[in-house]
């Protein structure tokens, strides 16, 4: 079974702090994704990566950056957390050259910024 | 713009059948996914449709009509564990997934 893990299930940070969210997948997937999920809205893509050291902006990259130094690990960074970044963050991975393949999700990190 | 519409919430009775609809307007189409998400958990894959018609997988079936921009997820013999949110997502011409807000399904005994 594909396993996608995220470093924390719950996180509380203060405005202005730098926040790191880590995601690791164990299936040698090429593609990795970071989403945020807010009530009443669909999943919104923040960043994705098709290969090591490669990153592409999604729909809402402002205020975020990412790092993919190793194939299995994709990190999301909030350089200076703000209250409007309070959300559920979901990491996903998929096999293959494009995004037609099924995405497998981690359990999510619920981030609260005070 | 791109848009995925699904009902916000539905209620059904244990043992019954429920149909969750999804309509979409996207720039291109490369397939439609249904995911299930239990409260506080990750979404899990249910189905993928790229051709018109019905795909059956046990108690769950998914239908697609590309000409109408329409899909539905059909759940039969409902069980309490089917209480969850059901997410519809469309792969557009750039192979980006566009997600609906999800339908919360409540199953009553």
JSON list of C-alpha atoms in Angstrom, two decimals, chain A:
[
{"chain": "A", "resi": 1, "resn": "UNK", "atom": "CA", "xyz": [0.00, 0.00, 0.00]},
{"chain": "A", "resi": 2, "resn": "UNK", "atom": "CA", "xyz": [1.08, 3.54, -0.73]},
{"chain": "A", "resi": 3, "resn": "UNK", "atom": "CA", "xyz": [1.95, 5.44, 2.38]},
{"chain": "A", "resi": 4, "resn": "UNK", "atom": "CA", "xyz": [2.13, 9.21, 2.56]},
{"chain": "A", "resi": 5, "resn": "UNK", "atom": "CA", "xyz": [3.06, 10.65, 5.92]},
{"chain": "A", "resi": 6, "resn": "UNK", "atom": "CA", "xyz": [3.05, 14.19, 7.18]},
{"chain": "A", "resi": 7, "resn": "UNK", "atom": "CA", "xyz": [5.20, 15.44, 10.02]},
{"chain": "A", "resi": 8, "resn": "UNK", "atom": "CA", "xyz": [2.42, 16.72, 12.26]},
{"chain": "A", "resi": 9, "resn": "UNK", "atom": "CA", "xyz": [-1.33, 16.21, 12.56]},
{"chain": "A", "resi": 10, "resn": "UNK", "atom": "CA", "xyz": [-1.85, 19.43, 14.49]},
{"chain": "A", "resi": 11, "resn": "UNK", "atom": "CA", "xyz": [0.32, 22.53, 14.66]},
{"chain": "A", "resi": 12, "resn": "UNK", "atom": "CA", "xyz": [-0.15, 25.87, 16.38]},
{"chain": "A", "resi": 13, "resn": "UNK", "atom": "CA", "xyz": [2.11, 28.78, 15.39]},
{"chain": "A", "resi": 14, "resn": "UNK", "atom": "CA", "xyz": [2.22, 32.52, 15.96]},
{"chain": "A", "resi": 15, "resn": "UNK", "atom": "CA", "xyz": [1.95, 35.21, 13.31]},
{"chain": "A", "resi": 16, "resn": "UNK", "atom": "CA", "xyz": [5.32, 35.89, 11.70]},
{"chain": "A", "resi": 17, "resn": "UNK", "atom": "CA", "xyz": [6.83, 32.50, 12.54]},
{"chain": "A", "resi": 18, "resn": "UNK", "atom": "CA", "xyz": [8.48, 30.38, 9.88]},
{"chain": "A", "resi": 19, "resn": "UNK", "atom": "CA", "xyz": [6.65, 27.08, 9.50]},
{"chain": "A", "resi": 20, "resn": "UNK", "atom": "CA", "xyz": [7.85, 23.85, 7.93]},
{"chain": "A", "resi": 21, "resn": "UNK", "atom": "CA", "xyz": [5.44, 21.10, 6.89]},
{"chain": "A", "resi": 22, "resn": "UNK", "atom": "CA", "xyz": [7.07, 17.87, 5.84]},
{"chain": "A", "resi": 23, "resn": "UNK", "atom": "CA", "xyz": [5.67, 15.15, 3.62]},
{"chain": "A", "resi": 24, "resn": "UNK", "atom": "CA", "xyz": [7.23, 11.77, 2.85]},
{"chain": "A", "resi": 25, "resn": "UNK", "atom": "CA", "xyz": [6.01, 9.07, 0.47]},
{"chain": "A", "resi": 26, "resn": "UNK", "atom": "CA", "xyz": [7.36, 5.55, 0.29]},
{"chain": "A", "resi": 27, "resn": "UNK", "atom": "CA", "xyz": [6.28, 4.46, -3.19]},
{"chain": "A", "resi": 28, "resn": "UNK", "atom": "CA", "xyz": [8.92, 6.13, -5.36]},
{"chain": "A", "resi": 29, "resn": "UNK", "atom": "CA", "xyz": [6.27, 8.41, -6.87]},
{"chain": "A", "resi": 30, "resn": "UNK", "atom": "CA", "xyz": [7.44, 11.05, -9.31]},
{"chain": "A", "resi": 31, "resn": "UNK", "atom": "CA", "xyz": [4.78, 13.63, -8.49]},
{"chain": "A", "resi": 32, "resn": "UNK", "atom": "CA", "xyz": [4.08, 15.34, -5.20]},
{"chain": "A", "resi": 33, "resn": "UNK", "atom": "CA", "xyz": [1.54, 18.01, -4.34]},
{"chain": "A", "resi": 34, "resn": "UNK", "atom": "CA", "xyz": [0.61, 20.40, -1.54]},
{"chain": "A", "resi": 35, "resn": "UNK", "atom": "CA", "xyz": [-3.01, 21.47, -1.10]},
{"chain": "A", "resi": 36, "resn": "UNK", "atom": "CA", "xyz": [-4.93, 23.42, 1.44]},
{"chain": "A", "resi": 37, "resn": "UNK", "atom": "CA", "xyz": [-8.49, 22.55, 2.33]},
{"chain": "A", "resi": 38, "resn": "UNK", "atom": "CA", "xyz": [-10.91, 25.07, 3.81]},
{"chain": "A", "resi": 39, "resn": "UNK", "atom": "CA", "xyz": [-14.60, 24.62, 4.68]},
{"chain": "A", "resi": 40, "resn": "UNK", "atom": "CA", "xyz": [-16.88, 25.22, 1.72]},
{"chain": "A", "resi": 41, "resn": "UNK", "atom": "CA", "xyz": [-14.01, 25.32, -0.74]},
{"chain": "A", "resi": 42, "resn": "UNK", "atom": "CA", "xyz": [-12.49, 22.60, -2.85]},
{"chain": "A", "resi": 43, "resn": "UNK", "atom": "CA", "xyz": [-8.93, 21.50, -2.42]},
{"chain": "A", "resi": 44, "resn": "UNK", "atom": "CA", "xyz": [-6.68, 24.27, -3.67]},
{"chain": "A", "resi": 45, "resn": "UNK", "atom": "CA", "xyz": [-3.28, 23.48, -5.11]},
{"chain": "A", "resi": 46, "resn": "UNK", "atom": "CA", "xyz": [-0.42, 25.44, -3.61]},
{"chain": "A", "resi": 47, "resn": "UNK", "atom": "CA", "xyz": [2.63, 23.89, -5.30]},
{"chain": "A", "resi": 48, "resn": "UNK", "atom": "CA", "xyz": [3.52, 20.66, -7.03]},
{"chain": "A", "resi": 49, "resn": "UNK", "atom": "CA", "xyz": [6.66, 18.89, -8.14]},
{"chain": "A", "resi": 50, "resn": "UNK", "atom": "CA", "xyz": [7.30, 16.43, -10.95]},
{"chain": "A", "resi": 51, "resn": "UNK", "atom": "CA", "xyz": [10.88, 15.64, -10.03]},
{"chain": "A", "resi": 52, "resn": "UNK", "atom": "CA", "xyz": [13.61, 16.26, -7.52]},
{"chain": "A", "resi": 53, "resn": "UNK", "atom": "CA", "xyz": [14.51, 19.95, -7.27]},
{"chain": "A", "resi": 54, "resn": "UNK", "atom": "CA", "xyz": [11.66, 20.78, -9.60]},
{"chain": "A", "resi": 55, "resn": "UNK", "atom": "CA", "xyz": [8.64, 22.83, -8.50]},
{"chain": "A", "resi": 56, "resn": "UNK", "atom": "CA", "xyz": [5.67, 24.45, -10.13]},
{"chain": "A", "resi": 57, "resn": "UNK", "atom": "CA", "xyz": [3.24, 27.00, -8.73]},
{"chain": "A", "resi": 58, "resn": "UNK", "atom": "CA", "xyz": [-0.32, 25.94, -8.25]},
{"chain": "A", "resi": 59, "resn": "UNK", "atom": "CA", "xyz": [-3.35, 28.16, -7.89]},
{"chain": "A", "resi": 60, "resn": "UNK", "atom": "CA", "xyz": [-2.44, 29.86, -4.60]},
{"chain": "A", "resi": 61, "resn": "UNK", "atom": "CA", "xyz": [1.36, 29.94, -4.14]},
{"chain": "A", "resi": 62, "resn": "UNK", "atom": "CA", "xyz": [1.52, 33.37, -2.50]},
{"chain": "A", "resi": 63, "resn": "UNK", "atom": "CA", "xyz": [3.02, 33.22, 0.97]},
{"chain": "A", "resi": 64, "resn": "UNK", "atom": "CA", "xyz": [4.37, 29.70, 0.46]},
{"chain": "A", "resi": 65, "resn": "UNK", "atom": "CA", "xyz": [7.50, 28.06, -0.87]},
{"chain": "A", "resi": 66, "resn": "UNK", "atom": "CA", "xyz": [8.50, 24.43, -1.31]},
{"chain": "A", "resi": 67, "resn": "UNK", "atom": "CA", "xyz": [11.57, 22.26, -1.37]},
{"chain": "A", "resi": 68, "resn": "UNK", "atom": "CA", "xyz": [12.16, 18.86, -2.93]},
{"chain": "A", "resi": 69, "resn": "UNK", "atom": "CA", "xyz": [15.75, 17.79, -2.31]},
{"chain": "A", "resi": 70, "resn": "UNK", "atom": "CA", "xyz": [14.95, 14.08, -2.33]},
{"chain": "A", "resi": 71, "resn": "UNK", "atom": "CA", "xyz": [12.39, 12.18, -4.38]},
{"chain": "A", "resi": 72, "resn": "UNK", "atom": "CA", "xyz": [10.47, 10.93, -1.38]},
{"chain": "A", "resi": 73, "resn": "UNK", "atom": "CA", "xyz": [10.25, 14.22, 0.51]},
{"chain": "A", "resi": 74, "resn": "UNK", "atom": "CA", "xyz": [8.36, 17.41, -0.31]},
{"chain": "A", "resi": 75, "resn": "UNK", "atom": "CA", "xyz": [8.37, 20.27, 2.15]},
{"chain": "A", "resi": 76, "resn": "UNK", "atom": "CA", "xyz": [6.03, 23.23, 2.36]},
{"chain": "A", "resi": 77, "resn": "UNK", "atom": "CA", "xyz": [7.37, 26.40, 3.94]},
{"chain": "A", "resi": 78, "resn": "UNK", "atom": "CA", "xyz": [5.44, 29.35, 5.25]},
{"chain": "A", "resi": 79, "resn": "UNK", "atom": "CA", "xyz": [8.09, 32.07, 5.41]},
{"chain": "A", "resi": 80, "resn": "UNK", "atom": "CA", "xyz": [6.09, 34.31, 7.74]},
{"chain": "A", "resi": 81, "resn": "UNK", "atom": "CA", "xyz": [2.87, 32.71, 8.91]},
{"chain": "A", "resi": 82, "resn": "UNK", "atom": "CA", "xyz": [-0.30, 34.78, 8.87]},
{"chain": "A", "resi": 83, "resn": "UNK", "atom": "CA", "xyz": [-3.73, 34.11, 10.34]},
{"chain": "A", "resi": 84, "resn": "UNK", "atom": "CA", "xyz": [-5.24, 33.60, 6.88]},
{"chain": "A", "resi": 85, "resn": "UNK", "atom": "CA", "xyz": [-2.98, 30.58, 6.49]},
{"chain": "A", "resi": 86, "resn": "UNK", "atom": "CA", "xyz": [-4.87, 28.76, 9.20]},
{"chain": "A", "resi": 87, "resn": "UNK", "atom": "CA", "xyz": [-6.10, 25.71, 7.33]},
{"chain": "A", "resi": 88, "resn": "UNK", "atom": "CA", "xyz": [-5.85, 21.97, 6.75]},
{"chain": "A", "resi": 89, "resn": "UNK", "atom": "CA", "xyz": [-2.80, 21.17, 4.62]},
{"chain": "A", "resi": 90, "resn": "UNK", "atom": "CA", "xyz": [-2.81, 17.99, 2.59]},
{"chain": "A", "resi": 91, "resn": "UNK", "atom": "CA", "xyz": [0.12, 16.42, 0.83]},
{"chain": "A", "resi": 92, "resn": "UNK", "atom": "CA", "xyz": [-0.39, 13.97, -2.04]},
{"chain": "A", "resi": 93, "resn": "UNK", "atom": "CA", "xyz": [1.74, 11.91, -4.38]},
{"chain": "A", "resi": 94, "resn": "UNK", "atom": "CA", "xyz": [1.16, 10.10, -7.65]},
{"chain": "A", "resi": 95, "resn": "UNK", "atom": "CA", "xyz": [2.99, 7.86, -10.07]},
{"chain": "A", "resi": 96, "resn": "UNK", "atom": "CA", "xyz": [3.67, 8.75, -13.69]},
{"chain": "A", "resi": 97, "resn": "UNK", "atom": "CA", "xyz": [4.65, 11.60, -15.95]},
{"chain": "A", "resi": 98, "resn": "UNK", "atom": "CA", "xyz": [1.52, 13.68, -15.60]},
{"chain": "A", "resi": 99, "resn": "UNK", "atom": "CA", "xyz": [-1.28, 14.08, -13.14]},
{"chain": "A", "resi": 100, "resn": "UNK", "atom": "CA", "xyz": [-3.65, 11.61, -14.75]},
{"chain": "A", "resi": 101, "resn": "UNK", "atom": "CA", "xyz": [-2.73, 9.07, -12.15]},
{"chain": "A", "resi": 102, "resn": "UNK", "atom": "CA", "xyz": [-4.50, 8.61, -8.86]},
{"chain": "A", "resi": 103, "resn": "UNK", "atom": "CA", "xyz": [-3.26, 10.87, -6.11]},
{"chain": "A", "resi": 104, "resn": "UNK", "atom": "CA", "xyz": [-2.62, 9.36, -2.69]},
{"chain": "A", "resi": 105, "resn": "UNK", "atom": "CA", "xyz": [-3.02, 11.67, 0.25]},
{"chain": "A", "resi": 106, "resn": "UNK", "atom": "CA", "xyz": [-1.35, 12.00, 3.60]},
{"chain": "A", "resi": 107, "resn": "UNK", "atom": "CA", "xyz": [-3.45, 12.39, 6.79]},
{"chain": "A", "resi": 108, "resn": "UNK", "atom": "CA", "xyz": [-3.21, 16.18, 6.73]},
{"chain": "A", "resi": 109, "resn": "UNK", "atom": "CA", "xyz": [-1.81, 18.82, 9.05]},
{"chain": "A", "resi": 110, "resn": "UNK", "atom": "CA", "xyz": [-4.26, 21.15, 10.71]},
{"chain": "A", "resi": 111, "resn": "UNK", "atom": "CA", "xyz": [-2.35, 24.41, 11.14]},
{"chain": "A", "resi": 112, "resn": "UNK", "atom": "CA", "xyz": [-3.61, 27.19, 13.38]},
{"chain": "A", "resi": 113, "resn": "UNK", "atom": "CA", "xyz": [-1.87, 30.57, 13.21]},
{"chain": "A", "resi": 114, "resn": "UNK", "atom": "CA", "xyz": [-2.58, 32.81, 16.18]}
]
